[in-house]
XYZ file of C-alpha atoms in Angstrom:
249
model
C 77.231 102.929 116.310
C 76.597 99.892 114.086
C 77.306 96.247 114.844
C 80.207 96.267 112.353
C 81.779 99.237 114.125
C 81.213 97.565 117.489
C 83.037 94.425 116.366
C 85.966 96.488 115.075
C 86.284 98.439 118.314
C 85.571 95.621 120.779
C 89.192 94.731 121.526
C 90.174 98.390 121.886
C 87.207 98.909 124.220
C 88.169 95.964 126.421
C 91.770 97.232 126.519
C 90.517 100.721 127.529
C 92.035 102.287 124.385
C 88.948 104.257 123.267
C 88.353 107.885 124.097
C 85.477 108.875 126.369
C 82.989 109.541 123.562
C 83.707 106.249 121.804
C 83.462 104.344 125.098
C 80.029 105.856 125.772
C 78.860 104.983 122.235
C 80.135 101.444 122.694
C 78.391 101.013 126.047
C 75.106 102.313 124.647
C 75.286 100.017 121.638
C 76.136 96.923 123.687
C 73.312 97.704 126.104
C 70.823 97.759 123.217
C 72.256 94.920 121.066
C 72.035 91.352 122.425
C 74.417 89.971 119.778
C 77.186 92.477 120.548
C 76.600 92.074 124.267
C 77.047 88.311 123.881
C 80.274 88.851 121.890
C 81.602 91.131 124.622
C 80.787 88.607 127.347
C 82.522 85.847 125.393
C 85.681 87.926 124.928
C 85.694 88.845 128.611
C 85.261 85.176 129.541
C 88.208 84.163 127.357
C 90.405 86.960 128.731
C 89.612 85.896 132.288
C 90.223 82.226 131.495
C 93.676 82.983 130.101
C 94.708 84.625 133.372
C 93.915 81.608 135.575
C 96.979 80.492 137.565
C 96.325 76.799 136.864
C 97.317 77.399 133.230
C 100.901 78.077 134.317
C 103.416 75.549 135.607
C 106.728 76.039 137.349
C 109.641 74.704 135.326
C 111.261 71.543 136.778
C 114.312 72.207 138.926
C 116.597 70.313 136.544
C 115.516 72.548 133.681
C 115.859 75.678 135.809
C 119.422 74.673 136.720
C 120.220 74.336 132.994
C 118.897 77.852 132.371
C 120.888 79.316 135.244
C 124.144 77.499 134.503
C 126.746 79.514 132.557
C 127.063 78.333 128.954
C 129.954 76.044 128.268
C 132.393 77.442 125.700
C 134.141 74.757 123.748
C 137.345 75.631 121.937
C 137.255 74.873 118.252
C 140.475 73.312 116.937
C 142.112 75.322 114.203
C 142.269 72.339 111.904
C 138.444 72.163 111.812
C 137.894 75.722 110.663
C 138.001 74.932 106.910
C 135.207 72.410 107.494
C 133.144 74.998 109.363
C 133.688 77.519 106.577
C 132.655 74.963 103.993
C 129.486 74.198 105.926
C 128.676 77.900 106.184
C 129.244 78.340 102.462
C 127.001 75.370 101.736
C 124.272 76.805 103.956
C 124.531 80.176 102.234
C 124.242 78.502 98.854
C 121.166 76.608 99.958
C 119.649 79.836 101.236
C 120.243 81.523 97.888
C 118.563 78.661 96.079
C 115.594 78.526 98.438
C 115.066 82.289 98.854
C 111.898 83.686 97.285
C 112.437 84.871 93.740
C 111.129 88.354 94.445
C 114.195 88.953 96.600
C 116.485 88.683 93.581
C 114.261 89.526 90.630
C 112.387 92.566 91.930
C 111.480 95.109 89.282
C 113.352 98.445 89.244
C 111.882 100.743 91.894
C 110.343 97.916 93.910
C 110.819 97.942 97.660
C 114.187 96.454 98.659
C 114.054 93.215 100.609
C 115.164 95.037 103.771
C 112.241 97.474 103.456
C 109.804 94.595 102.960
C 111.212 92.865 106.049
C 110.859 96.084 108.021
C 107.234 96.474 106.944
C 106.433 92.903 107.976
C 108.176 93.428 111.321
C 106.137 96.590 111.860
C 102.970 94.694 111.024
C 103.822 91.989 113.563
C 104.640 94.567 116.248
C 101.338 96.286 115.637
C 99.452 93.086 116.424
C 100.786 93.059 119.989
C 98.333 94.301 122.652
C 97.811 98.092 122.589
C 100.141 98.585 119.599
C 97.760 98.485 116.635
C 96.305 102.004 116.682
C 96.945 105.425 118.184
C 93.594 106.689 116.913
C 90.623 104.305 116.766
C 87.871 105.318 114.366
C 85.983 104.106 111.321
C 85.578 107.719 110.102
C 88.214 109.115 107.728
C 87.336 112.637 108.932
C 88.488 111.606 112.412
C 91.566 109.621 111.400
C 93.062 112.077 108.891
C 92.989 115.177 111.158
C 94.640 113.152 113.932
C 97.864 113.050 111.880
C 98.016 116.861 111.528
C 101.112 118.266 113.205
C 102.556 114.789 113.751
C 103.942 114.269 110.229
C 105.456 116.516 107.562
C 102.828 115.382 105.050
C 99.094 114.736 104.916
C 98.328 111.019 104.495
C 95.583 109.826 102.218
C 92.790 108.287 104.251
C 89.901 106.535 102.508
C 86.844 104.693 103.731
C 86.588 101.283 102.032
C 83.791 99.617 104.012
C 81.720 99.435 100.838
C 84.486 97.327 99.241
C 84.706 95.037 102.268
C 87.718 96.706 103.942
C 86.431 98.944 106.756
C 88.771 101.550 108.176
C 89.662 100.849 111.816
C 92.119 103.629 112.707
C 95.735 104.639 112.353
C 99.017 105.296 114.120
C 102.486 106.720 113.663
C 105.230 104.265 112.682
C 108.698 104.252 111.166
C 109.845 102.655 107.899
C 113.234 103.101 106.266
C 114.426 105.472 108.968
C 111.595 107.991 108.620
C 108.211 108.594 110.243
C 105.275 107.272 108.227
C 101.509 107.052 108.517
C 100.092 103.596 109.162
C 96.411 103.176 108.373
C 94.679 100.095 109.727
C 91.935 98.368 107.773
C 90.049 95.136 108.479
C 89.021 92.167 106.378
C 86.973 89.826 108.560
C 89.387 88.883 111.391
C 92.493 90.042 109.462
C 94.302 93.347 109.951
C 95.819 95.255 107.030
C 98.553 97.812 107.695
C 98.874 100.401 104.930
C 102.101 102.396 105.319
C 102.511 105.591 103.313
C 104.992 108.443 102.974
C 106.097 110.949 100.285
C 108.365 109.568 97.567
C 110.038 111.083 94.521
C 109.733 109.547 91.096
C 107.043 108.438 88.711
C 104.080 106.243 89.577
C 104.899 102.532 89.597
C 102.700 99.451 89.243
C 102.066 97.217 92.208
C 104.887 94.867 93.169
C 104.005 91.817 95.276
C 106.289 90.066 97.750
C 105.484 87.126 99.982
C 107.466 86.027 102.993
C 106.811 84.007 106.157
C 103.098 83.744 105.361
C 102.640 87.502 104.813
C 101.960 89.397 101.592
C 103.377 92.868 100.906
C 102.173 95.051 98.025
C 104.341 98.056 97.155
C 103.468 100.869 94.744
C 103.861 104.592 94.126
C 101.093 106.953 93.125
C 100.850 110.716 93.020
C 104.101 111.377 94.856
C 103.360 108.894 97.640
C 104.734 105.430 98.355
C 102.444 102.752 99.742
C 103.188 99.406 101.396
C 100.200 97.201 102.248
C 100.956 94.281 104.592
C 98.690 91.489 105.806
C 98.326 87.758 106.276
C 95.430 87.903 103.822
C 95.820 85.870 100.675
C 97.367 87.642 97.708
C 94.088 88.000 95.799
C 92.274 89.793 98.610
C 95.193 92.099 99.385
C 95.404 93.025 95.678
C 91.679 93.744 95.817
C 92.301 96.074 98.774
C 95.150 97.902 97.024
C 93.078 98.407 93.884
C 90.121 99.629 95.943
C 92.358 102.155 97.715
C 93.811 103.383 94.415
C 90.433 103.734 92.712
C 88.449 105.332 95.544
C 88.244 109.098 95.712
C 89.389 110.909 98.869
């Protein structure tokens, strides 16, 4: 195991998410590498510090009573409803004017806004503890076979460490009401979720959407649809997508 692999697997190791063989490799590497051992000790120290009871405070009684009190329901006079409707219409108009242009001007075949939102939501869910990966490995020959029998297609898994995007693992997920493969890549401290599933139609160029600080790149190639999601800047995520497209299996 290399230091780069150790850094990628450290959180999974501390959360006891690695299999027995990977755990043994990790323990052997940490025992022989002072730098990785120091990183592990620092992560363990932070995890322990965050569990200290003095970090938590009981809410004041006045605030607790407000939480527990039933919400007051105020009747709205009929005569004020036109004003409420006007305010709602004004808010909707402002939202249309302030919404990102990709939502309204997406090219034909680009991912609908709802699909983009779903991909971002899936990315955020994956960042919760123990949600990022079902299989943890930097080896495409470990990750790809893991999906066999779990999906009705064979996902494309590529190693991109040479381009600066090391493979970290994968998991099953759902996008657009169907099961998809989610590959997880790393770029420094950033995670990249690459969703993929079979799709009809011709190949399409990459379409870029940005929302809530996240970038989504959508494209079709060789009968597959891909959605790459990350909080990386647009340039680096485009670099990842191009590297994935141009690297042989």
